[in-house]
């Protein structure tokens, strides 16, 4: 029995456990503000990181927008640049063709037939081949085979390219070759052709593809240098 003025202490174990549980809850409530502060801090840090990422994405978007603007401006100038490029290509091709205007190519001459001096060989061969008396005598700046050496018995001899010293002699040989057609050397067919740039040769080949149609229609035509075709009424193409 408790006396007056004293505080009774529960002796029931279940009451003690309940008291301990209440005290723990009270202590937990006291710690909750600290946990909330930590969570708020974590959320603040996360928010700052997200804001930084958003700012980074905005910078990227601005950079992409600038790139698109630049590309758009460049696309707008493409037609003019294409026209300029075509003009420059035409000028380069014309210069290349002019630099080759004194060159001819000879096809079908057997390998090693020229011996060790190709220029001397051609000086003797061409007058006999086309029946031309050159005055002054033929002279060449350069003359040689094109490509790596082949066997002497090769059935596909390398072409010979020759650069004449005088332009009028170049024209004489080409004119004779066109008029007389393929010549013959020791039973081998010899053909002569002008030496054009790659682009001009492609154009000439494209024109020549129409020859069968023109012949079928009985239309007279010709192919002028470097790559212009005309028909009997004088109309020019290319």
Short mmCIF file of C-alpha atoms in Angstrom, two decimals:
data_model
loop_
_atom_site.label_atom_id
_atom_site.label_comp_id
_atom_site.label_asym_id
_atom_site.label_seq_id
_atom_site.Cartn_x
_atom_site.Cartn_y
_atom_site.Cartn_z
CA UNK A 1 0.00 0.00 0.00
CA UNK A 2 1.33 3.44 -0.83
CA UNK A 3 1.71 5.94 1.93
CA UNK A 4 0.65 9.58 1.67
CA UNK A 5 3.19 11.78 -0.04
CA UNK A 6 4.89 8.95 -1.96
CA UNK A 7 4.63 8.04 -5.67
CA UNK A 8 3.64 4.55 -6.47
CA UNK A 9 5.70 2.68 -9.06
CA UNK A 10 3.85 0.18 -11.21
CA UNK A 11 4.98 -3.28 -10.49
CA UNK A 12 3.10 -4.89 -13.40
CA UNK A 13 5.60 -5.91 -16.15
CA UNK A 14 3.15 -5.09 -18.90
CA UNK A 15 2.79 -1.60 -17.52
CA UNK A 16 6.58 -1.19 -17.56
CA UNK A 17 6.75 -2.26 -21.21
CA UNK A 18 3.99 0.18 -22.12
CA UNK A 19 5.82 2.96 -20.32
CA UNK A 20 9.07 2.13 -22.16
CA UNK A 21 7.25 2.14 -25.49
CA UNK A 22 5.73 5.53 -24.76
CA UNK A 23 9.12 6.95 -23.80
CA UNK A 24 10.63 5.63 -27.10
CA UNK A 25 7.82 7.19 -29.10
CA UNK A 26 8.42 10.50 -27.33
CA UNK A 27 12.14 10.27 -28.13
CA UNK A 28 11.34 9.37 -31.76
CA UNK A 29 9.08 12.39 -32.07
CA UNK A 30 11.95 14.48 -30.83
CA UNK A 31 14.25 13.12 -33.56
CA UNK A 32 11.76 13.58 -36.42
CA UNK A 33 12.55 17.28 -37.02
CA UNK A 34 16.21 16.35 -37.57
CA UNK A 35 15.20 13.66 -40.09
CA UNK A 36 12.90 16.11 -41.83
CA UNK A 37 15.71 18.65 -42.02
CA UNK A 38 17.99 16.05 -43.63
CA UNK A 39 15.32 15.09 -46.16
CA UNK A 40 14.73 18.74 -46.99
CA UNK A 41 18.48 19.19 -47.46
CA UNK A 42 18.61 16.15 -49.75
CA UNK A 43 15.67 17.45 -51.77
CA UNK A 44 17.33 20.85 -52.07
CA UNK A 45 20.53 19.27 -53.39
CA UNK A 46 18.55 17.13 -55.85
CA UNK A 47 16.59 20.17 -57.01
CA UNK A 48 19.82 22.11 -57.56
CA UNK A 49 21.21 19.23 -59.63
CA UNK A 50 18.03 19.08 -61.72
CA UNK A 51 18.17 22.84 -62.27
CA UNK A 52 21.79 22.53 -63.41
CA UNK A 53 20.82 19.74 -65.81
CA UNK A 54 17.97 21.83 -67.19
CA UNK A 55 20.35 24.75 -67.69
CA UNK A 56 22.75 22.42 -69.52
CA UNK A 57 19.95 21.16 -71.76
CA UNK A 58 19.00 24.76 -72.52
CA UNK A 59 22.57 25.53 -73.56
CA UNK A 60 22.55 22.46 -75.82
CA UNK A 61 19.20 23.50 -77.30
CA UNK A 62 20.54 27.01 -77.96
CA UNK A 63 23.65 25.56 -79.62
CA UNK A 64 21.52 23.26 -81.80
CA UNK A 65 19.31 26.16 -82.78
CA UNK A 66 22.39 28.15 -83.78
CA UNK A 67 23.68 25.19 -85.79
CA UNK A 68 20.34 24.87 -87.59
CA UNK A 69 20.41 28.57 -88.39
CA UNK A 70 23.94 28.29 -89.75
CA UNK A 71 23.04 25.22 -91.83
CA UNK A 72 19.99 27.02 -93.17
CA UNK A 73 22.12 29.99 -94.22
CA UNK A 74 24.62 27.69 -95.91
CA UNK A 75 21.86 25.77 -97.69
CA UNK A 76 20.57 29.05 -99.07
CA UNK A 77 23.95 29.70 -100.73
CA UNK A 78 24.27 26.19 -102.23
CA UNK A 79 22.69 27.05 -105.61
CA UNK A 80 25.16 29.90 -106.13
CA UNK A 81 28.06 27.73 -105.00
CA UNK A 82 26.97 24.95 -107.36
CA UNK A 83 26.91 27.37 -110.28
CA UNK A 84 30.35 28.65 -109.35
CA UNK A 85 31.67 25.10 -108.98
CA UNK A 86 30.37 24.14 -112.43
CA UNK A 87 31.98 27.23 -113.90
CA UNK A 88 35.31 26.47 -112.24
CA UNK A 89 35.15 22.82 -113.34
CA UNK A 90 34.47 23.90 -116.92
CA UNK A 91 37.44 26.27 -116.80
CA UNK A 92 39.75 23.62 -115.36
CA UNK A 93 38.60 21.11 -117.98
CA UNK A 94 39.17 23.66 -120.74
CA UNK A 95 42.67 24.40 -119.45
CA UNK A 96 43.46 20.69 -119.24
CA UNK A 97 42.23 20.08 -122.78
CA UNK A 98 44.28 23.02 -124.05
CA UNK A 99 47.38 21.67 -122.33
CA UNK A 100 46.82 18.35 -124.17
CA UNK A 101 46.04 19.81 -127.59
CA UNK A 102 49.45 18.79 -128.99
CA UNK A 103 49.18 15.22 -127.68
CA UNK A 104 48.05 12.16 -129.59
CA UNK A 105 47.57 8.56 -128.51
CA UNK A 106 48.51 5.64 -130.73
CA UNK A 107 46.87 2.27 -130.10
CA UNK A 108 47.89 -1.14 -131.41
CA UNK A 109 51.64 -0.70 -131.86
CA UNK A 110 53.24 -3.95 -130.63
CA UNK A 111 55.22 -3.81 -127.40
CA UNK A 112 58.92 -2.92 -127.79
CA UNK A 113 58.43 -2.13 -131.47
CA UNK A 114 59.67 1.39 -130.75
CA UNK A 115 62.99 0.18 -129.37
CA UNK A 116 64.83 2.46 -126.97
CA UNK A 117 63.95 5.77 -128.69
CA UNK A 118 60.20 6.30 -129.03
CA UNK A 119 60.54 9.78 -130.53
CA UNK A 120 62.84 8.60 -133.33
CA UNK A 121 60.52 5.64 -133.96
CA UNK A 122 57.49 7.91 -134.43
CA UNK A 123 59.44 10.36 -136.60
CA UNK A 124 60.01 7.48 -138.99
CA UNK A 125 56.64 5.73 -138.58
CA UNK A 126 54.03 8.47 -138.90
CA UNK A 127 55.04 9.85 -142.34
CA UNK A 128 54.97 6.32 -143.78
CA UNK A 129 51.83 5.33 -141.90
CA UNK A 130 49.72 8.22 -143.24
CA UNK A 131 51.66 9.23 -146.38
CA UNK A 132 52.47 12.71 -145.11
CA UNK A 133 55.59 14.70 -145.99
CA UNK A 134 56.29 16.92 -143.01
CA UNK A 135 58.23 20.13 -143.50
CA UNK A 136 59.99 20.83 -141.26
CA UNK A 137 60.52 17.24 -140.12
CA UNK A 138 58.48 15.86 -137.24
CA UNK A 139 59.71 16.76 -133.79
CA UNK A 140 58.33 15.67 -130.43
CA UNK A 141 58.66 17.13 -126.97
CA UNK A 142 57.91 13.77 -125.37
CA UNK A 143 56.87 10.28 -126.43
CA UNK A 144 56.44 7.16 -124.32
CA UNK A 145 54.23 4.20 -123.47
CA UNK A 146 51.46 4.59 -120.90
CA UNK A 147 51.44 2.22 -117.95
CA UNK A 148 53.76 -0.49 -116.60
CA UNK A 149 55.77 -2.65 -119.04
CA UNK A 150 54.07 -5.59 -120.79
CA UNK A 151 55.54 -8.67 -122.38
CA UNK A 152 56.65 -8.26 -125.97
CA UNK A 153 54.11 -10.91 -126.98
CA UNK A 154 51.19 -9.19 -125.22
CA UNK A 155 48.04 -9.06 -127.35
CA UNK A 156 47.07 -5.79 -125.64
CA UNK A 157 50.02 -3.46 -126.14
CA UNK A 158 50.12 -0.28 -124.13
CA UNK A 159 49.19 2.91 -125.99
CA UNK A 160 51.90 5.39 -126.89
CA UNK A 161 51.35 9.05 -126.07
CA UNK A 162 53.29 11.65 -128.03
CA UNK A 163 53.52 15.40 -127.54
CA UNK A 164 54.31 17.24 -130.80
CA UNK A 165 56.57 20.25 -130.90
CA UNK A 166 54.40 21.95 -133.54
CA UNK A 167 50.62 22.17 -133.27
CA UNK A 168 50.01 22.13 -137.04
CA UNK A 169 51.73 18.75 -137.31
CA UNK A 170 49.46 17.42 -134.57
CA UNK A 171 46.44 18.51 -136.62
CA UNK A 172 47.89 16.95 -139.78
CA UNK A 173 48.23 13.54 -138.15
CA UNK A 174 44.78 13.64 -136.53
CA UNK A 175 43.17 14.80 -139.78
CA UNK A 176 44.87 12.04 -141.79
CA UNK A 177 43.89 9.43 -139.20
CA UNK A 178 40.26 10.59 -139.34
CA UNK A 179 40.17 10.62 -143.14
CA UNK A 180 42.02 7.36 -143.76
CA UNK A 181 40.73 5.40 -140.77
CA UNK A 182 42.81 2.77 -138.96
CA UNK A 183 46.28 2.19 -140.42
CA UNK A 184 48.24 -1.07 -140.48
CA UNK A 185 51.71 -1.96 -139.18
CA UNK A 186 53.02 -5.50 -139.70
CA UNK A 187 49.46 -6.78 -139.74
CA UNK A 188 48.47 -4.84 -136.63
CA UNK A 189 45.68 -2.27 -136.75
CA UNK A 190 46.93 1.13 -135.59
CA UNK A 191 44.50 3.77 -134.37
CA UNK A 192 45.22 7.39 -133.52
CA UNK A 193 43.19 9.58 -131.17
CA UNK A 194 43.41 13.02 -129.63
CA UNK A 195 44.30 13.19 -125.96
CA UNK A 196 41.44 14.79 -124.01
CA UNK A 197 40.76 15.19 -120.31
CA UNK A 198 38.71 12.53 -118.52
CA UNK A 199 35.59 14.73 -118.34
CA UNK A 200 35.74 15.59 -122.04
CA UNK A 201 36.20 11.93 -122.96
CA UNK A 202 33.11 11.05 -120.93
CA UNK A 203 31.09 13.70 -122.79
CA UNK A 204 32.30 12.43 -126.16
CA UNK A 205 31.37 8.86 -125.26
CA UNK A 206 27.89 10.05 -124.24
CA UNK A 207 27.42 11.71 -127.64
CA UNK A 208 28.69 8.69 -129.53
CA UNK A 209 25.97 6.58 -127.93
CA UNK A 210 23.47 8.41 -130.19
CA UNK A 211 25.24 7.51 -133.44
CA UNK A 212 23.08 4.45 -134.25
CA UNK A 213 19.89 6.49 -133.83
CA UNK A 214 21.21 9.32 -136.00
CA UNK A 215 22.23 6.87 -138.72
CA UNK A 216 18.84 5.16 -138.55
CA UNK A 217 17.15 8.53 -139.07
CA UNK A 218 19.58 9.32 -141.91
CA UNK A 219 20.81 12.44 -140.13
CA UNK A 220 24.31 13.57 -140.97
CA UNK A 221 26.29 14.54 -137.90
CA UNK A 222 29.79 15.18 -136.67
CA UNK A 223 31.66 15.48 -133.40
CA UNK A 224 33.73 18.61 -132.99
CA UNK A 225 36.48 19.11 -130.48
CA UNK A 226 36.45 19.01 -127.64
CA UNK A 227 32.90 17.63 -127.20
CA UNK A 228 30.27 19.28 -129.38
CA UNK A 229 28.02 17.42 -131.78
CA UNK A 230 26.30 18.97 -134.78
CA UNK A 231 23.81 17.72 -137.33
CA UNK A 232 23.28 18.52 -140.98
CA UNK A 233 21.26 21.70 -140.37
CA UNK A 234 24.17 23.21 -138.46
CA UNK A 235 22.53 22.94 -135.05
CA UNK A 236 25.06 22.52 -132.27
CA UNK A 237 24.63 20.51 -129.07
CA UNK A 238 26.79 20.10 -125.97
#
